Amino acid sequence: MGGAVAETPDFCPPPLSPRMLPFASCLPGSLLFWAFLLLLLGAASPQDSEEPDSYTECTDGYEWDADSQHCRDVNECLTIPEACKGEMKCINHYGGYLCLPRSAAVISDLHGEGPPPPVPAAQHPNPCPSGYEPDEQESCVDVDECTQALHDCRPSQDCHNLPGSYQCTCPDGYRKIGPECVDIDECRYRYCQHRCVNLPGSFRCQCEPGFQLGPNNRSCVDVNECDMGAPCEQRCFNSYGTFLCRCNQGYELHRDGFSCSDIDECSYSSYLCQYRCVNEPGRFSCHCPQGYQLLATRLCQDIDECETGAHQCSEAQTCVNFHGGYRCVDTNRCVEPYVQVSDNRCLCPASNPLCREQPSSIVYRYMSITSERSVPADVFQIQATSVYPGAYNAFQIRAGNTQGDFYIRQINNVSAMLVLARPVTGPREYVLDLEMVTMNSLMSYRASSVLRLTVFVGAYTF
Ligand SMILES: *[C@@H]1O[C@H](CO)[C@@H](O)[C@H](O)[C@H]1NC(C)=O
Ligand SMILES: *[C@@H]1O[C@H](CO)[C@@H](O)[C@H](O)[C@H]1NC(C)=O
């Protein structure tokens, strides 16, 4: 903008909005024009305007004509679409234009027929159609009304230049209501699956907690919280819109819903383990006392140290296993006048006078029982090894039963049963001499033999 003479306040830019300025007027190029204006408006003070000597740039409403080397008036009535609104008619004038009622007859006298204005000196009518103007090569080029502010679009509208004209359109997301563009409330159209937030010119979809916007920015897809650092201590299960924490076996979910605490299985039942329950993180285990080993998961089984070779018995000893342990016994337990006849048998030779009142043989046997057996309990059966026709056998506990914890029940004349009469608690050990007295029918023969039975009572009920 601006030219050599653009100092006086009389110059004004071409009307931005001719519709709002039906009497838009600019650039009083001549006194004649001013006289005309005074005539129209009735009151104004005349002002001087200086004539420039030459132009290199043109003021508003003029354009440079290279041929004539002068500024040439622009016919705004042609270049500005709807330069005047409605009933008003557009009157081009030097350096500007006027909108006047069609009935203003006085204008027509002046319009186009008045003497040429002294300034600018040479004016050529625009030879181009509306919205075009000649360039240096005298061909018509489009006038960009939008950049040259020759449009009447509202601030709410976008101006689009078109060949020969321009267009006022609403921006995306706006709709023309009356003269103005107003925001479209897209949320009314249910574009969003969950929630919608209207924004000037657009909208945004939002999702409920546990969901996130899908690729189309409208639908909501479940968030897999488990993949995104859900605070589950042990296991996480994604579900629609949320997630669930679970715990491994042996743990229970804390009230907070996230953390897991160990379950003390041992406190639930005293029958989980035969001997001792030991709680561990996420599980429990059963322990057995010394001399026992775990059978399956909860039972304790005696370890036969004599079988496993875990014993420390010497060559001259025999290993005897019992519940919870073992014993090394001398293989030769025979004491004078007895002599050893086999691993566990001692014999008192009849030829030895010392043997006359002694049992003719002593057989060593060992057995093991558990504590607190229900009673009466058959624990050992004694059987005569040799049966003589007409002979009779009687059985008795000869020694070792001072408390009366055992008794003998005769089964027939060749066998008897050792019965535990009272519940006993180990660890404890009995050495019982079970005597078998053999008599013939005439009672003329009497022989005694002893079974020396060691009964180990284990410390436990298993
Ligand atoms: C969704 O929104 C994002 C971020 O605003 C954008 O980059 C993307 O192009 C949008 N996708 C669609 C399908 O509109
Ligand atoms: C004892 O039993 C044996 C064998 O059964 C038999 O021969 C014998 O006659 C029995 N003695 C008596 C006294 O019943």
Coordinates of N, CA and C in Angstrom, one line a residue, residues 226-381:
C226 N -3.1 -55.9 31.5 CA -2.0 -56.8 31.9 C -0.7 -56.6 31.1
D227 N -0.9 -56.1 29.9 CA 0.3 -55.8 29.1 C 0.9 -54.4 29.4
M228 N 0.1 -53.7 30.1 CA 0.5 -52.3 30.3 C 0.8 -52.0 31.8
G229 N 1.4 -53.0 32.4 CA 1.9 -52.8 33.8 C 0.8 -52.8 34.9
A230 N -0.2 -53.6 34.7 CA -1.2 -53.7 35.7 C -0.5 -54.2 37.0
P231 N -0.9 -53.6 38.2 CA -0.2 -53.9 39.4 C -0.5 -55.2 40.0
C232 N -0.7 -56.2 39.3 CA -1.0 -57.5 39.9 C 0.4 -58.1 40.4
E233 N 0.3 -58.6 41.6 CA 1.6 -59.2 42.1 C 2.0 -60.5 41.4
Q234 N 1.0 -61.3 41.1 CA 1.3 -62.6 40.6 C 0.7 -62.8 39.2
R235 N -0.6 -62.9 39.1 CA -1.2 -63.2 37.8 C -2.2 -62.2 37.5
C236 N -2.3 -61.9 36.2 CA -3.2 -60.8 35.7 C -4.1 -61.4 34.6
F237 N -5.4 -61.1 34.7 CA -6.3 -61.6 33.6 C -7.0 -60.4 33.1
N238 N -6.8 -60.1 31.8 CA -7.5 -59.0 31.2 C -9.0 -59.4 31.0
S239 N -9.9 -58.4 31.2 CA -11.2 -58.7 30.8 C -11.8 -57.4 30.2
Y240 N -13.0 -57.5 29.7 CA -13.5 -56.4 28.9 C -13.7 -55.1 29.8
G241 N -12.8 -54.2 29.6 CA -12.9 -52.9 30.3 C -12.2 -52.9 31.6
T242 N -11.6 -54.0 32.0 CA -10.9 -54.0 33.3 C -10.0 -55.2 33.3
F243 N -9.5 -55.5 34.5 CA -8.6 -56.6 34.7 C -8.7 -57.2 36.1
L244 N -8.3 -58.4 36.2 CA -8.4 -59.1 37.5 C -7.1 -59.6 37.9
C245 N -6.7 -59.5 39.2 CA -5.5 -60.1 39.7 C -5.9 -61.5 40.3
R246 N -5.1 -62.4 40.1 CA -5.2 -63.7 40.7 C -3.9 -64.1 41.3
C247 N -3.9 -65.1 42.2 CA -2.7 -65.5 42.8 C -2.4 -67.0 42.4
N248 N -1.1 -67.3 42.5 CA -0.7 -68.7 42.3 C -1.3 -69.6 43.4
Q249 N -1.3 -70.9 43.1 CA -1.7 -71.8 44.1 C -0.9 -71.6 45.4
G250 N -1.6 -71.7 46.5 CA -0.9 -71.5 47.8 C -0.9 -70.1 48.3
Y251 N -1.4 -69.2 47.4 CA -1.5 -67.8 47.8 C -2.9 -67.3 47.8
E252 N -3.3 -66.3 48.6 CA -4.6 -65.8 48.4 C -4.5 -64.3 48.2
L253 N -5.5 -63.8 47.4 CA -5.5 -62.4 47.1 C -5.8 -61.5 48.3
H254 N -4.9 -60.5 48.4 CA -5.1 -59.6 49.5 C -6.3 -58.7 49.2
R255 N -6.8 -58.1 50.3 CA -8.0 -57.2 50.1 C -7.8 -56.1 49.1
D256 N -6.6 -55.7 48.9 CA -6.3 -54.6 48.0 C -6.6 -55.1 46.5
G257 N -6.8 -56.4 46.3 CA -7.1 -56.9 45.0 C -5.8 -57.1 44.1
F258 N -4.7 -56.7 44.6 CA -3.5 -56.8 43.7 C -2.4 -57.8 44.3
S259 N -2.2 -57.7 45.6 CA -1.1 -58.4 46.1 C -1.6 -59.8 46.6
C260 N -0.6 -60.7 46.7 CA -0.9 -62.0 47.1 C -0.2 -62.3 48.4
S261 N -0.8 -63.0 49.3 CA -0.2 -63.4 50.5 C -0.2 -65.0 50.7
D262 N 0.8 -65.5 51.3 CA 1.0 -66.9 51.4 C -0.2 -67.5 52.3
I263 N -0.7 -68.6 51.9 CA -1.7 -69.3 52.7 C -0.9 -70.2 53.6
D264 N -1.2 -70.2 54.9 CA -0.6 -71.1 55.8 C -1.5 -72.4 55.9
E265 N -1.1 -73.3 54.9 CA -1.9 -74.5 54.8 C -1.9 -75.3 56.1
C266 N -0.8 -75.2 56.8 CA -0.6 -76.0 58.0 C -1.7 -75.7 59.1
S267 N -2.1 -74.4 59.0 CA -3.1 -74.0 60.1 C -4.5 -74.5 59.7
Y268 N -4.6 -75.0 58.5 CA -6.0 -75.4 58.1 C -6.4 -76.7 58.7
S269 N -5.4 -77.6 58.8 CA -5.7 -78.9 59.2 C -4.5 -79.6 59.9
S270 N -4.8 -80.4 60.9 CA -3.6 -81.1 61.5 C -3.5 -82.4 60.9
Y271 N -4.3 -82.7 59.8 CA -4.1 -84.0 59.2 C -3.4 -84.0 57.9
L272 N -2.8 -82.8 57.6 CA -2.1 -82.7 56.3 C -0.9 -83.5 56.3
C273 N -0.3 -83.6 57.5 CA 1.0 -84.4 57.6 C 0.9 -85.3 58.7
Q274 N 1.5 -86.5 58.5 CA 1.5 -87.5 59.6 C 2.3 -87.0 60.8
Y275 N 3.4 -86.3 60.5 CA 4.2 -85.9 61.6 C 4.2 -84.4 61.8
R276 N 4.9 -83.7 60.8 CA 5.0 -82.2 61.0 C 4.8 -81.5 59.7
C277 N 3.9 -80.5 59.8 CA 3.7 -79.7 58.6 C 4.5 -78.4 58.7
V278 N 5.2 -78.1 57.6 CA 6.0 -76.9 57.5 C 5.5 -76.0 56.4
N279 N 5.0 -74.9 56.8 CA 4.5 -73.9 55.8 C 5.7 -73.3 55.0
E280 N 5.5 -73.2 53.7 CA 6.5 -72.5 52.9 C 5.8 -71.6 51.9
P281 N 6.5 -70.6 51.3 CA 5.8 -69.7 50.4 C 5.1 -70.4 49.3
G282 N 3.8 -70.3 49.3 CA 3.0 -70.9 48.2 C 2.7 -72.4 48.4
R283 N 3.3 -73.0 49.4 CA 3.1 -74.4 49.6 C 3.3 -74.8 51.0
F284 N 3.3 -76.1 51.3 CA 3.7 -76.7 52.6 C 4.4 -78.0 52.3
S285 N 5.1 -78.4 53.3 CA 5.7 -79.8 53.1 C 5.6 -80.5 54.4
C286 N 5.6 -81.8 54.3 CA 5.6 -82.6 55.5 C 7.0 -83.1 55.9
H287 N 7.3 -83.1 57.1 CA 8.6 -83.6 57.6 C 8.4 -84.8 58.5
C288 N 9.4 -85.6 58.5 CA 9.3 -86.8 59.3 C 10.4 -86.8 60.4
P289 N 10.2 -87.5 61.5 CA 11.3 -87.5 62.5 C 12.5 -88.3 62.0
Q290 N 13.5 -88.2 62.8 CA 14.7 -88.9 62.4 C 14.5 -90.4 62.4
G291 N 15.0 -91.1 61.4 CA 14.8 -92.5 61.3 C 13.6 -92.8 60.4
Y292 N 12.9 -91.8 59.9 CA 11.8 -92.0 59.1 C 12.1 -91.3 57.7
Q293 N 11.3 -91.7 56.7 CA 11.4 -91.0 55.5 C 10.0 -90.7 55.0
L294 N 9.8 -89.7 54.1 CA 8.5 -89.3 53.7 C 8.0 -90.4 52.7
L295 N 6.8 -90.8 52.9 CA 6.2 -91.7 51.9 C 5.1 -91.0 51.2
A296 N 5.2 -90.9 49.9 CA 4.3 -90.0 49.2 C 4.5 -88.6 49.7
T297 N 3.4 -87.9 50.1 CA 3.6 -86.5 50.5 C 3.4 -86.3 52.0
R298 N 2.6 -87.2 52.7 CA 2.3 -86.8 54.0 C 2.7 -87.9 55.1
L299 N 2.9 -89.1 54.6 CA 3.2 -90.2 55.5 C 4.6 -90.4 55.8
C300 N 4.9 -90.9 57.0 CA 6.3 -91.2 57.4 C 6.4 -92.7 57.4
Q301 N 7.6 -93.1 56.9 CA 7.8 -94.5 56.9 C 9.2 -94.7 57.5
D302 N 9.2 -95.8 58.4 CA 10.5 -96.1 59.0 C 11.5 -96.4 58.0
I303 N 12.7 -95.9 58.3 CA 13.9 -96.3 57.4 C 14.5 -97.6 58.0
D304 N 14.6 -98.6 57.2 CA 15.3 -99.8 57.6 C 16.7 -99.6 57.4
E305 N 17.4 -99.1 58.5 CA 18.8 -98.9 58.4 C 19.6 -100.1 58.1
C306 N 19.1 -101.2 58.6 CA 19.8 -102.5 58.3 C 19.8 -102.9 56.9
E307 N 18.7 -102.5 56.2 CA 18.6 -102.7 54.7 C 19.4 -101.7 53.9
T308 N 19.3 -100.5 54.3 CA 19.9 -99.4 53.5 C 21.4 -99.4 53.7
G309 N 21.9 -100.0 54.7 CA 23.3 -100.0 55.0 C 23.8 -98.8 55.7
A310 N 22.8 -98.1 56.3 CA 23.1 -96.9 57.0 C 23.6 -97.2 58.4
H311 N 23.5 -98.5 58.8 CA 23.8 -98.8 60.2 C 25.4 -98.8 60.4
Q312 N 25.8 -98.9 61.6 CA 27.2 -99.0 61.9 C 27.6 -100.2 62.7
C313 N 26.8 -101.3 62.4 CA 27.1 -102.5 63.2 C 28.3 -103.2 62.7
S314 N 29.1 -103.8 63.6 CA 30.3 -104.5 63.2 C 30.0 -105.9 62.6
E315 N 31.1 -106.5 62.2 CA 31.0 -107.9 61.6 C 30.4 -108.8 62.6
A316 N 30.8 -108.7 63.9 CA 30.3 -109.6 64.9 C 29.0 -109.3 65.4
Q317 N 28.3 -108.3 64.8 CA 27.0 -107.9 65.3 C 26.0 -108.1 64.3
T318 N 24.8 -108.2 64.7 CA 23.6 -108.3 63.9 C 22.8 -107.0 64.0
C319 N 22.4 -106.5 62.9 CA 21.6 -105.2 62.9 C 20.2 -105.6 63.0
V320 N 19.6 -104.9 64.0 CA 18.1 -105.1 64.2 C 17.4 -103.7 64.0
N321 N 16.5 -103.7 63.1 CA 15.8 -102.5 62.8 C 14.6 -102.4 63.7
F322 N 14.2 -101.2 64.1 CA 12.9 -100.9 64.7 C 12.4 -99.6 64.3
H323 N 11.2 -99.2 64.8 CA 10.6 -98.0 64.4 C 11.4 -96.8 64.8
G324 N 12.0 -96.1 63.9 CA 12.7 -94.9 64.2 C 14.2 -95.1 64.5
G325 N 14.7 -96.4 64.4 CA 16.1 -96.6 64.6 C 16.5 -98.0 64.4
Y326 N 17.6 -98.4 64.9 CA 18.1 -99.8 64.8 C 19.0 -100.1 66.0
R327 N 19.3 -101.3 66.1 CA 20.2 -101.7 67.2 C 21.2 -102.7 66.7
C328 N 22.4 -102.6 67.2 CA 23.4 -103.6 66.9 C 23.5 -104.6 68.0
V329 N 23.2 -105.8 67.8 CA 23.3 -106.8 68.9 C 24.4 -107.8 68.5
D330 N 25.1 -108.3 69.6 CA 26.2 -109.3 69.4 C 25.6 -110.6 68.7
T331 N 26.2 -111.0 67.7 CA 25.6 -112.2 67.0 C 25.7 -113.4 68.0
N332 N 26.7 -113.5 68.8 CA 26.8 -114.6 69.8 C 26.4 -114.1 71.1
R333 N 25.1 -114.4 71.5 CA 24.6 -113.9 72.8 C 24.6 -115.0 73.8
C334 N 25.2 -116.1 73.5 CA 25.1 -117.2 74.4 C 26.0 -117.1 75.6
V335 N 25.5 -117.3 76.7 CA 26.3 -117.2 78.0 C 26.4 -118.6 78.6
E336 N 27.5 -118.9 79.1 CA 27.7 -120.2 79.8 C 26.6 -120.5 80.7
P337 N 26.1 -121.7 80.8 CA 26.6 -122.8 80.1 C 26.0 -123.1 78.7
Y338 N 25.4 -122.0 78.1 CA 24.8 -122.2 76.8 C 25.9 -122.1 75.7
V339 N 25.6 -122.8 74.7 CA 26.5 -122.7 73.5 C 25.7 -122.3 72.3
Q340 N 26.4 -121.6 71.4 CA 25.6 -121.1 70.2 C 25.5 -122.3 69.2
V341 N 24.3 -122.5 68.7 CA 24.1 -123.5 67.7 C 23.7 -122.9 66.4
S342 N 23.2 -121.7 66.4 CA 22.9 -121.0 65.2 C 22.9 -119.5 65.5
D343 N 22.6 -118.7 64.5 CA 22.7 -117.2 64.6 C 21.9 -116.7 65.8
N344 N 20.7 -117.2 66.1 CA 19.9 -116.7 67.1 C 19.5 -117.7 68.2
R345 N 20.2 -118.9 68.2 CA 19.8 -119.9 69.1 C 21.0 -120.4 70.0
C346 N 20.7 -120.5 71.3 CA 21.7 -121.0 72.2 C 21.1 -122.2 72.9
L347 N 22.0 -123.2 73.1 CA 21.5 -124.5 73.6 C 22.3 -124.8 74.9
C348 N 21.5 -125.4 75.8 CA 22.2 -125.8 77.0 C 22.3 -127.3 77.0
P349 N 23.5 -127.8 76.8 CA 23.7 -129.3 76.5 C 23.2 -130.1 77.7
A350 N 22.4 -131.1 77.5 CA 21.9 -131.9 78.5 C 23.0 -132.6 79.3
S351 N 24.1 -132.8 78.7 CA 25.2 -133.4 79.3 C 25.8 -132.6 80.4
N352 N 25.6 -131.2 80.3 CA 26.1 -130.3 81.3 C 25.2 -130.3 82.5
P353 N 25.7 -130.7 83.7 CA 24.8 -130.7 84.9 C 24.2 -129.3 85.2
L354 N 24.9 -128.3 84.8 CA 24.4 -126.9 85.0 C 23.1 -126.6 84.3
C355 N 22.9 -127.4 83.3 CA 21.7 -127.2 82.4 C 20.5 -127.9 82.9
R356 N 20.6 -128.6 84.0 CA 19.5 -129.4 84.4 C 18.2 -128.6 84.8
E357 N 18.4 -127.5 85.4 CA 17.2 -126.7 85.8 C 17.0 -125.5 84.8
Q358 N 17.8 -125.5 83.7 CA 17.7 -124.4 82.8 C 16.8 -124.8 81.5
P359 N 16.2 -123.8 80.9 CA 15.6 -124.0 79.6 C 16.6 -124.6 78.7
S360 N 16.2 -125.6 78.0 CA 17.2 -126.3 77.1 C 17.7 -125.4 76.0
S361 N 16.8 -124.5 75.5 CA 17.3 -123.6 74.5 C 16.7 -122.2 74.7
I362 N 17.5 -121.3 74.2 CA 17.0 -119.9 74.2 C 17.1 -119.4 72.8
V363 N 16.0 -118.9 72.3 CA 16.0 -118.4 70.9 C 15.8 -116.9 71.0
Y364 N 16.6 -116.1 70.3 CA 16.5 -114.6 70.3 C 15.7 -114.1 69.2
R365 N 14.7 -113.3 69.5 CA 13.9 -112.7 68.5 C 13.7 -111.2 68.8
Y366 N 13.5 -110.4 67.8 CA 13.3 -109.0 68.0 C 12.1 -108.5 67.2
M367 N 11.4 -107.6 67.8 CA 10.2 -107.1 67.1 C 10.0 -105.6 67.5
S368 N 9.2 -104.9 66.7 CA 9.0 -103.5 67.0 C 7.6 -103.2 66.8
I369 N 7.1 -102.4 67.8 CA 5.7 -101.9 67.7 C 5.7 -100.4 67.8
T370 N 4.6 -99.8 67.4 CA 4.5 -98.3 67.5 C 3.8 -98.0 68.8
S371 N 3.9 -96.7 69.2 CA 3.3 -96.2 70.4 C 1.8 -96.3 70.3
E372 N 1.2 -96.4 71.4 CA -0.3 -96.2 71.6 C -1.1 -97.0 70.7
R373 N -0.8 -98.2 70.5 CA -1.6 -99.1 69.8 C -2.9 -99.3 70.6
S374 N -4.0 -99.5 69.8 CA -5.2 -99.8 70.6 C -5.1 -101.3 71.1
V375 N -5.6 -101.5 72.3 CA -5.4 -102.8 73.0 C -6.8 -103.4 73.2
P376 N -6.8 -104.7 73.4 CA -5.7 -105.7 73.3 C -5.3 -105.8 71.9
A377 N -3.9 -106.1 71.7 CA -3.4 -106.2 70.4 C -2.5 -107.4 70.3
D378 N -2.9 -108.3 69.4 CA -2.0 -109.5 69.2 C -0.7 -109.0 68.6
V379 N 0.4 -109.3 69.2 CA 1.7 -108.8 68.7 C 2.6 -109.9 68.2
F380 N 2.5 -111.1 68.8 CA 3.5 -112.1 68.4 C 2.9 -113.5 68.6
Q381 N 3.1 -114.3 67.6 CA 2.6 -115.7 67.8 C 3.8 -116.6 68.0

